[in-house]
Coordinates of N, CA and C and ligand atoms in Angstrom, one line a residue:
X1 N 92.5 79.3 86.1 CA 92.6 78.5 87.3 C 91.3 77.8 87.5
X2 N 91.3 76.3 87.6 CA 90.4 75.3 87.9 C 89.7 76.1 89.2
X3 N 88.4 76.4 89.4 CA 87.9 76.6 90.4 C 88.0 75.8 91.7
X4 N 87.7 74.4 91.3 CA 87.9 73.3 92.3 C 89.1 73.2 93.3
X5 N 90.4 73.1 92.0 CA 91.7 73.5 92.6 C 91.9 74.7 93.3
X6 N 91.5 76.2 92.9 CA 92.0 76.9 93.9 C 91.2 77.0 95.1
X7 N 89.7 76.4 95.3 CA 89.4 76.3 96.9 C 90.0 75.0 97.4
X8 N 90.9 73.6 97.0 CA 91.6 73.6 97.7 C 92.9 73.8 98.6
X9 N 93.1 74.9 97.3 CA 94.4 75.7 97.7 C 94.0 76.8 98.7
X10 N 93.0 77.1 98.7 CA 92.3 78.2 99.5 C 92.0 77.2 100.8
X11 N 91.5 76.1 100.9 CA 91.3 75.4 102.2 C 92.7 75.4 102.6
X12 N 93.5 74.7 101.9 CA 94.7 74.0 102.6 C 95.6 75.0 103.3
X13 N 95.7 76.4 102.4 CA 96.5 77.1 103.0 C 96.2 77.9 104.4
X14 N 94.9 77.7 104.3 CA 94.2 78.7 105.8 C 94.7 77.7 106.7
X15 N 94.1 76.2 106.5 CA 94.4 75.3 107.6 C 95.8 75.1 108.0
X16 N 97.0 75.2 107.0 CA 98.2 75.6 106.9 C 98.9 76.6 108.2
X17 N 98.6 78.1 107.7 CA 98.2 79.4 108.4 C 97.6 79.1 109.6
X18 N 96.4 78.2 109.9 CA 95.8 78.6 111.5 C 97.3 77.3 112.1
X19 N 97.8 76.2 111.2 CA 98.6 75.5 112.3 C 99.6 75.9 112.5
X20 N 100.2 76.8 111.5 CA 101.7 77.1 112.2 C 101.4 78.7 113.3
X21 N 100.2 79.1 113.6 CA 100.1 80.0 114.3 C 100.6 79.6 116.0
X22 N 99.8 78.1 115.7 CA 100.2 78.0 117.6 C 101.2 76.7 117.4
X23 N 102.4 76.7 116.4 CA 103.4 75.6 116.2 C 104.7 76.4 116.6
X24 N 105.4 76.3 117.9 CA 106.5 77.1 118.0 C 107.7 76.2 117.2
X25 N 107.9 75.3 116.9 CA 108.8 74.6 116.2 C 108.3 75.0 114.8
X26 N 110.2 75.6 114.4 CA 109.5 76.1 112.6 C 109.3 74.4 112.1
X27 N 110.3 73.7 112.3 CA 110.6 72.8 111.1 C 109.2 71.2 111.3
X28 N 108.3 72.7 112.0 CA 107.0 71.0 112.4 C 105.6 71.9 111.9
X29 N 106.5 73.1 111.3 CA 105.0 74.3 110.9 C 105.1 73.5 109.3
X30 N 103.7 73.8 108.6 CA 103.8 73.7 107.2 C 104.2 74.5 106.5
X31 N 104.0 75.6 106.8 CA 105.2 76.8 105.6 C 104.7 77.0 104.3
X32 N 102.9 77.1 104.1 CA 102.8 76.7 103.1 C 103.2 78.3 101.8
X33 N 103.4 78.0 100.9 CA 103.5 78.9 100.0 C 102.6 80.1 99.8
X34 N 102.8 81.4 100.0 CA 102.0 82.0 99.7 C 101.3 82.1 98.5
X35 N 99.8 82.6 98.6 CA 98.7 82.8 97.1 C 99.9 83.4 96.3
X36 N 100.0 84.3 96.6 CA 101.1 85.5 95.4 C 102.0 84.8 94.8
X37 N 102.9 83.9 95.3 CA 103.7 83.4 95.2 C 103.6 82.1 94.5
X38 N 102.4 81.6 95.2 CA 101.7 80.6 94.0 C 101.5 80.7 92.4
X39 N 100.5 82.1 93.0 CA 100.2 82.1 91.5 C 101.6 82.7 90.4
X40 N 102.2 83.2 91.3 CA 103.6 83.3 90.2 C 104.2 82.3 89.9
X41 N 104.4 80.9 90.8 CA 105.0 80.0 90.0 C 104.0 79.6 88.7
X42 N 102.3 79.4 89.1 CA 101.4 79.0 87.9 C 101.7 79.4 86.9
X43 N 102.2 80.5 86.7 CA 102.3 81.8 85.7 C 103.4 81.4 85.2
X44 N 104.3 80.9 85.7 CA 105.8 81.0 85.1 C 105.7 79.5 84.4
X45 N 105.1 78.4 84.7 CA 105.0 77.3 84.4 C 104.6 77.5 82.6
X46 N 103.1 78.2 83.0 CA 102.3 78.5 81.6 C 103.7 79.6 80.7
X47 N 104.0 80.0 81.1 CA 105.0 81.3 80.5 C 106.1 80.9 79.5
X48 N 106.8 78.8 80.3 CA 107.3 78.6 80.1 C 106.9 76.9 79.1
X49 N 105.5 77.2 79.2 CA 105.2 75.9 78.6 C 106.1 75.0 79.6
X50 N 105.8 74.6 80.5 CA 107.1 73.9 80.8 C 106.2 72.5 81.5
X51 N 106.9 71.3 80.7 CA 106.2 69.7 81.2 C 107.1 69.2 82.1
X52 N 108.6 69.1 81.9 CA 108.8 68.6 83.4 C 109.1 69.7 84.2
X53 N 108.5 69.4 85.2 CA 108.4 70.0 86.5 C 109.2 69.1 87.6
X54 N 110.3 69.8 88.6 CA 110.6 69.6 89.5 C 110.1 70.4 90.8
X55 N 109.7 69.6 91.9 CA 109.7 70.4 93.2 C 110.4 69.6 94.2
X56 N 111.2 70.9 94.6 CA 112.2 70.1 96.1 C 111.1 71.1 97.1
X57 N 110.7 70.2 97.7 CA 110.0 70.2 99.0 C 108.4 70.4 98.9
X58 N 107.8 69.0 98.8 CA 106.5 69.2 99.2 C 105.6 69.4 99.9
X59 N 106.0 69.6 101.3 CA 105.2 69.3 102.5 C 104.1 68.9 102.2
X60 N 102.9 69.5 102.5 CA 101.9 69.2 102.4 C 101.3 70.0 101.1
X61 N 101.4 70.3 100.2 CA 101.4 70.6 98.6 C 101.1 71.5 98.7
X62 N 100.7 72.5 99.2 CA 100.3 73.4 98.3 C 100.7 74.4 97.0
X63 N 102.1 74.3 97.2 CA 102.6 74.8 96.4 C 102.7 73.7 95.2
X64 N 102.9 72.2 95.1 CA 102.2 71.4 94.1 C 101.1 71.4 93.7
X65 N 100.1 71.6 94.2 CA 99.0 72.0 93.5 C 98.8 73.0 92.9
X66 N 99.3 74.1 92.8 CA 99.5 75.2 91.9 C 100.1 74.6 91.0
X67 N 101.5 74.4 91.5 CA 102.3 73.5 90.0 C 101.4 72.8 89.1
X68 N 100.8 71.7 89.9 CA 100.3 70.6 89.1 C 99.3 71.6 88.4
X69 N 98.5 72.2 88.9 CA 97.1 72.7 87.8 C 97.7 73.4 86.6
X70 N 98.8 74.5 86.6 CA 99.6 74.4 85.3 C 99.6 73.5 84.8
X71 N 100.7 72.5 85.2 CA 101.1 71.1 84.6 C 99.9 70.3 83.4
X72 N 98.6 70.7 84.2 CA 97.7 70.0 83.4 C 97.0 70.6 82.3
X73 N 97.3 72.1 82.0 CA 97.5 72.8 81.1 C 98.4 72.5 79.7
X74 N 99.7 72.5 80.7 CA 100.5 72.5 79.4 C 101.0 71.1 78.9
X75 N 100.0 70.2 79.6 CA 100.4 68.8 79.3 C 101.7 68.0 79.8
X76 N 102.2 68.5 81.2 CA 103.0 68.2 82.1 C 103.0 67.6 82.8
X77 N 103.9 67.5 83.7 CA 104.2 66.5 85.2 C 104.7 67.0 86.1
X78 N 104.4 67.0 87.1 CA 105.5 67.3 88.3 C 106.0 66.1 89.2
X79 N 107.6 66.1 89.1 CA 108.4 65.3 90.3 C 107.9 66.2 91.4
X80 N 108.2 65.7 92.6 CA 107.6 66.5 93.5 C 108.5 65.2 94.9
X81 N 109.5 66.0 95.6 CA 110.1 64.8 96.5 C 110.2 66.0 97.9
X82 N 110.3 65.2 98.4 CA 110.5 65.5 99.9 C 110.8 64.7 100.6
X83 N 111.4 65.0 102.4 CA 112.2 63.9 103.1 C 111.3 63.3 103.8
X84 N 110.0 64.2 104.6 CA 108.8 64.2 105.2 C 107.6 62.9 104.4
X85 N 107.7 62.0 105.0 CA 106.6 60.9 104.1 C 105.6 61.0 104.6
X86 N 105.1 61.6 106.1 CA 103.9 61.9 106.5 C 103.0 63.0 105.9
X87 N 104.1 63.9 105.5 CA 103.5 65.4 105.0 C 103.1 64.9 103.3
X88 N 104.2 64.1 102.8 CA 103.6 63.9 101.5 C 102.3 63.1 101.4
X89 N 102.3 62.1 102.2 CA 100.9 61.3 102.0 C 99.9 62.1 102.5
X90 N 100.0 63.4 103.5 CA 98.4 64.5 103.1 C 98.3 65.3 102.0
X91 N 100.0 65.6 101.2 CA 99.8 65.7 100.0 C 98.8 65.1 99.0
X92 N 99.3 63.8 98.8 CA 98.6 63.1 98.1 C 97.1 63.6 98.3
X93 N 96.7 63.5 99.1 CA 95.3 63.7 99.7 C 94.4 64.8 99.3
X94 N 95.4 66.0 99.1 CA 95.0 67.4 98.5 C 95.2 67.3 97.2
X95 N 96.3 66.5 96.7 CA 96.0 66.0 94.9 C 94.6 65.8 94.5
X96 N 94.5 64.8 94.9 CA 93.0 63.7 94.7 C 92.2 64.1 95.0
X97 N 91.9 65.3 96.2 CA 90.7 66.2 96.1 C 90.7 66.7 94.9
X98 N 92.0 67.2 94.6 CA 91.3 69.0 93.4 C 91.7 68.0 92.4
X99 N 91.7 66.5 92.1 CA 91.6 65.9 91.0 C 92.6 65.8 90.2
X100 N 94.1 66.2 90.6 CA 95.4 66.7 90.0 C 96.3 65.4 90.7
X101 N 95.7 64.0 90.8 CA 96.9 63.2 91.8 C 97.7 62.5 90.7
X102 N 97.2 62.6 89.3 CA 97.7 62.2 88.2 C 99.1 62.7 87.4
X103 N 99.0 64.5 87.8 CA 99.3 65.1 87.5 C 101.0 65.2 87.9
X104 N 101.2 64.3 89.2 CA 102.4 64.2 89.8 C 103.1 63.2 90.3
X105 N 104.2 63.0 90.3 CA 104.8 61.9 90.9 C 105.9 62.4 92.1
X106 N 105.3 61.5 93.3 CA 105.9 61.7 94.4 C 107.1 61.0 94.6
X107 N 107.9 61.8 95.2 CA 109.1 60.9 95.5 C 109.4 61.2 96.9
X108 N 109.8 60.1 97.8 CA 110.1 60.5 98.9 C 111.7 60.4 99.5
X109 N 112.4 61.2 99.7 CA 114.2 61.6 99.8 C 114.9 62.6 99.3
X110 N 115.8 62.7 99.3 CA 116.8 63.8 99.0 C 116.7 64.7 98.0
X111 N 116.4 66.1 98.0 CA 116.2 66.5 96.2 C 117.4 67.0 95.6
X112 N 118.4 66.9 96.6 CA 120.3 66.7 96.1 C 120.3 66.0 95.5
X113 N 119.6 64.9 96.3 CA 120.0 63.3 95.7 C 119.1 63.4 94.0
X114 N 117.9 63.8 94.2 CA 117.0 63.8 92.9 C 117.7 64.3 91.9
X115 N 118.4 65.3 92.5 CA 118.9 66.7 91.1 C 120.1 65.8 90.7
X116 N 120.5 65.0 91.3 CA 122.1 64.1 90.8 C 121.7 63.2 89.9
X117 N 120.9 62.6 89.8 CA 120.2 61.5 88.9 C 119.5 62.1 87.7
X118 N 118.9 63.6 87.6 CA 118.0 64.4 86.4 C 119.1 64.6 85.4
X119 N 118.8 63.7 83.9 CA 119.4 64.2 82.7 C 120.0 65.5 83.0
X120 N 120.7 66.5 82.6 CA 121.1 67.2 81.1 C 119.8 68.1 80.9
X121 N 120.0 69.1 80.9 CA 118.9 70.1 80.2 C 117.5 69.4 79.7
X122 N 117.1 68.7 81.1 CA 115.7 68.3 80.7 C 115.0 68.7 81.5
X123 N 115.1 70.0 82.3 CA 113.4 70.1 83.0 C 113.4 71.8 83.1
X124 N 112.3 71.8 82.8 CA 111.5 73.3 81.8 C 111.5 74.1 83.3
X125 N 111.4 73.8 84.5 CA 111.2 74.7 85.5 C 111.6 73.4 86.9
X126 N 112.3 74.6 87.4 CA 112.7 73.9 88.8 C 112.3 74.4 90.3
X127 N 111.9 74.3 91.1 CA 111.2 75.1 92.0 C 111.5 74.7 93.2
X128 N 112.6 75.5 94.3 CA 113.3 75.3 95.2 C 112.4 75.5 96.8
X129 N 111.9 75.1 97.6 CA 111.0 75.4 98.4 C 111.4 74.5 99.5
X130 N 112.5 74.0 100.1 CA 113.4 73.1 100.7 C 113.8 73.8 102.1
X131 N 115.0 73.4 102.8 CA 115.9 74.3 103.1 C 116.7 74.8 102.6
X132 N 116.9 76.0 102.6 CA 117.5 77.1 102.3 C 119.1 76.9 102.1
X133 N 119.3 76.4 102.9 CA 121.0 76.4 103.4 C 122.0 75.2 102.7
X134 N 120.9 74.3 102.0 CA 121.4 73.1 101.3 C 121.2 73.5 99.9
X135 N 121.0 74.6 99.4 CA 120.6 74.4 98.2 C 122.2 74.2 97.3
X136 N 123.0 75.6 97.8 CA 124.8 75.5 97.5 C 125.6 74.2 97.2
X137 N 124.7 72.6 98.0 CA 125.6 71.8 98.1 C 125.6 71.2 96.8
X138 N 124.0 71.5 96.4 CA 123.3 70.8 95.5 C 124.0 70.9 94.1
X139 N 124.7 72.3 93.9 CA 125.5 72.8 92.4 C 126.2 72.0 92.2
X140 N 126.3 71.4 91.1 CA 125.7 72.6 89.7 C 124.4 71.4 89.6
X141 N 124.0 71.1 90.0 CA 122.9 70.2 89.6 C 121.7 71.2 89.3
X142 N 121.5 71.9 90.0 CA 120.2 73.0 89.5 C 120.0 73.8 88.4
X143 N 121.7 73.9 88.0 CA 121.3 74.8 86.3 C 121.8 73.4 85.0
X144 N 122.7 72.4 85.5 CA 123.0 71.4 84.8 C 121.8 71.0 84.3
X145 N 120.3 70.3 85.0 CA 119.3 69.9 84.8 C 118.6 71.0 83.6
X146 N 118.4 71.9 83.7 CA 117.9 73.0 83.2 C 117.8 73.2 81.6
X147 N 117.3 73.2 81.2 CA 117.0 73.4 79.7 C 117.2 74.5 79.3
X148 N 117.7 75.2 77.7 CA 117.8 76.6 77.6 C 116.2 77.0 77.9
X149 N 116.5 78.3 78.3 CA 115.0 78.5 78.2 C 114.2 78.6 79.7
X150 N 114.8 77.4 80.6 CA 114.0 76.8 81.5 C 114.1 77.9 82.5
X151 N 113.4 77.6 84.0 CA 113.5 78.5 84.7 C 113.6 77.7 86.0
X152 N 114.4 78.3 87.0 CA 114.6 78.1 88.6 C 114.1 79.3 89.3
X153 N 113.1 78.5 90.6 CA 112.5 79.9 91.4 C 113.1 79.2 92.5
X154 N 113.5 80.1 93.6 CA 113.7 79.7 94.6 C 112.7 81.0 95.8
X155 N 112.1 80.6 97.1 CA 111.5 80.9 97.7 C 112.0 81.5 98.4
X156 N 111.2 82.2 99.4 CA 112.3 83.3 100.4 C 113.3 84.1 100.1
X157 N 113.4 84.8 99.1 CA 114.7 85.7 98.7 C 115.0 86.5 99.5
X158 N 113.4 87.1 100.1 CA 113.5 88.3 100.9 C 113.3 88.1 102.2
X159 N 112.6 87.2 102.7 CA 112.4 86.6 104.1 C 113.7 86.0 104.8
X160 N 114.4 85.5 104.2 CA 115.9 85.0 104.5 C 117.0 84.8 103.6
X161 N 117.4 86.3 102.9 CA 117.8 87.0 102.3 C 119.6 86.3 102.5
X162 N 120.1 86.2 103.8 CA 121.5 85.8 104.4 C 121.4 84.0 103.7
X163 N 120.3 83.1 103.8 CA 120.0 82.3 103.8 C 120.2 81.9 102.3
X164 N 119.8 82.9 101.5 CA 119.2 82.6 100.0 C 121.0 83.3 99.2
X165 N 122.1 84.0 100.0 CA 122.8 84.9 99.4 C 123.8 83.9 98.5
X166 N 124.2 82.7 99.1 CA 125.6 81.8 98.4 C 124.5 81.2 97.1
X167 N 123.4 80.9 97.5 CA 122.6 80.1 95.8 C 123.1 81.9 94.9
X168 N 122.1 82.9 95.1 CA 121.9 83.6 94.3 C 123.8 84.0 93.7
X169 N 124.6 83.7 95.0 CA 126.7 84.1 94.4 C 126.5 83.1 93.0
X170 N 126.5 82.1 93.2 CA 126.7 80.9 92.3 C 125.4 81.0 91.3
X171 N 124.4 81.7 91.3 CA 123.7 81.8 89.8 C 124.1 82.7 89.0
X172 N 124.8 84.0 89.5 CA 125.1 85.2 89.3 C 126.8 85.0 88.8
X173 N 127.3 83.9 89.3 CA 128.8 84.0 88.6 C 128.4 83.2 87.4
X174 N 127.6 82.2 86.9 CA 127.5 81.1 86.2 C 127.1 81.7 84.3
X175 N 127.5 82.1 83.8 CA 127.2 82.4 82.3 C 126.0 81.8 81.8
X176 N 125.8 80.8 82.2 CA 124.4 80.2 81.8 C 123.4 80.7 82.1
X177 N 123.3 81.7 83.2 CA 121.8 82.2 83.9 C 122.0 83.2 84.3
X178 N 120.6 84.1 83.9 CA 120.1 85.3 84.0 C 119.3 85.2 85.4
X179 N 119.3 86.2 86.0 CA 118.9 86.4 87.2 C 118.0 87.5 88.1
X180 N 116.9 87.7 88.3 CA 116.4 88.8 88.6 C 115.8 88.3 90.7
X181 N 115.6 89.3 91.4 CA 114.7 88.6 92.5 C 113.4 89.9 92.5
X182 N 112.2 88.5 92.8 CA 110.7 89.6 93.0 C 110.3 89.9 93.9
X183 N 109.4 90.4 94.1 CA 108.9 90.7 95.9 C 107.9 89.8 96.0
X184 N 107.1 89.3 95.3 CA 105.6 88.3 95.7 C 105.9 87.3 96.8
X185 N 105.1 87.2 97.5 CA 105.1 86.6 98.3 C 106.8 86.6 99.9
X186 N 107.5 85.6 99.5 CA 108.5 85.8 100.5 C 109.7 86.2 99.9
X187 N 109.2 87.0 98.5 CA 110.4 87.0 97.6 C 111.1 86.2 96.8
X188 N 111.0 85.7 95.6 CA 111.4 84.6 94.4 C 112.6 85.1 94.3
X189 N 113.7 84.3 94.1 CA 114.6 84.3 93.5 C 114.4 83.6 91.9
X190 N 114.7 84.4 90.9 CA 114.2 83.5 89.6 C 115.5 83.8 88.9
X191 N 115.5 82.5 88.3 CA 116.2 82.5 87.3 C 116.1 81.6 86.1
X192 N 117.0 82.2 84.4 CA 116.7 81.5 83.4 C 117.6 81.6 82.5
X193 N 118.4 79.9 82.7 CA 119.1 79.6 81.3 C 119.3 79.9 79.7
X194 N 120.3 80.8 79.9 CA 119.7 81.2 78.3 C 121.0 80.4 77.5
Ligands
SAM1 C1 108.8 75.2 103.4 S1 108.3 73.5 103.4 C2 107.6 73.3 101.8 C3 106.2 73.9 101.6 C4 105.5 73.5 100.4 N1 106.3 73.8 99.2 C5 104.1 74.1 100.3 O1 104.0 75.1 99.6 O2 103.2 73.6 100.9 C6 109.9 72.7 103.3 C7 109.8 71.2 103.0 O3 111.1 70.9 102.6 C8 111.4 69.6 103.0 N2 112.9 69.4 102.9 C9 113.8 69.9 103.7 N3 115.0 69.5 103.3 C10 114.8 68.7 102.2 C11 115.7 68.0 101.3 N4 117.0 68.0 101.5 N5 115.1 67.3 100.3 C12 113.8 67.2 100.2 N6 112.9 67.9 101.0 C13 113.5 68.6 102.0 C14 110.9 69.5 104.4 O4 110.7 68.2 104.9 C15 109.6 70.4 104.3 O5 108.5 69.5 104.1

């Protein structure tokens, strides 16, 4: 890990942390991704060699900048959309500090909408960090996209376990994908196309 990149991941998440402390509205907190959980997507990126990169929900990156610093490892990209244009353009901002703004392409709208438009078994890893409760609507777009091989993480397994239960019914009936959940961070849901 780029030194540069992880103190901005180290800045942004504290500043992250101190705002949703006195933000009683969740959906105005940033929610940033935990370290643990970061560095497990970095890991799973490198694991999977994987160049294209999807992220449904950017807010304010930090969990893209983990992606992206893989990404520039294994000679990758990250799509990276979200509904929030304010939060992405501070995105942007924490790209271009840790020097990774190359590294990704923003999109700003629906990542339903995104996953409807993605080829056929073209993207090496998919990384769900959205709302929770839309991810169901999104099928089969999430393992359709998916490459053999590839991998889908979704966030919160264990933090909103009721929230995360209809994606994990529908990965778990689907013959295509193997399925485990971790504890890091708020709990991964992972899964991978075989
Ligand atoms: C938990 S935050 C993401 C945190 C971010 N991954 C990080 O580590 O900093 C959830 C984000 O998902 C976005 N979002 C919610 N529904 C969405 C949708 N249908 N499509 C794209 N983005 C969505 C919200 O605007 C919000 O910015």
């Amino acid at each position: 890990m780029d030194a540069r990149v992880q103190d901005v991941i180290d800045a942004v998440t504290a500043e992250g942390e101190r705002h949703d402390a006195d933000e009683p509205d969740r959906l105005k907190r940033w929610r940033v991704l935990e370290p643990e959980a970061g560095r497990l997507v970095w890991f799973l990126v490198h694991l999977v060699k994987a160049r294209d990169i999807v992220e449904i929900g950017t807010a304010h990156g930090v969990s893209t900048l983990w992606l992206a610093e893989a990404a520039r490892t294994t000679g990758g990209q990250v799509r990276s959309v979200d509904l929030d244009l304010d939060a992405q353009a501070v995105a942007l901002r924490h790209l271009t500090t840790a020097g990774l703004a190359d590294q990704v392409r923003f999109v700003v709208g629906d990542g339903g909408a995104l996953l409807a438009g993605v080829p056929d078994d073209s993207v090496d890893l998919l990384f769900l960090d959205a709302e929770r409760t839309e991810y169901p609507g999104w099928w089969p777009h999430p393992v359709r996209v998916l490459r053999p091989g590839g991998v889908l993480i979704a966030d919160n397994a264990r933090s909103h376990p009721s929230e995360i239960a209809p994606l994990r019914r529908l990965i778990e009936q689907d013959s295509r994908l193997v399925t485990t959940t971790l504890d890091t961070g708020k709990g991964a849901l992972v899964a991978t196309r075989i």
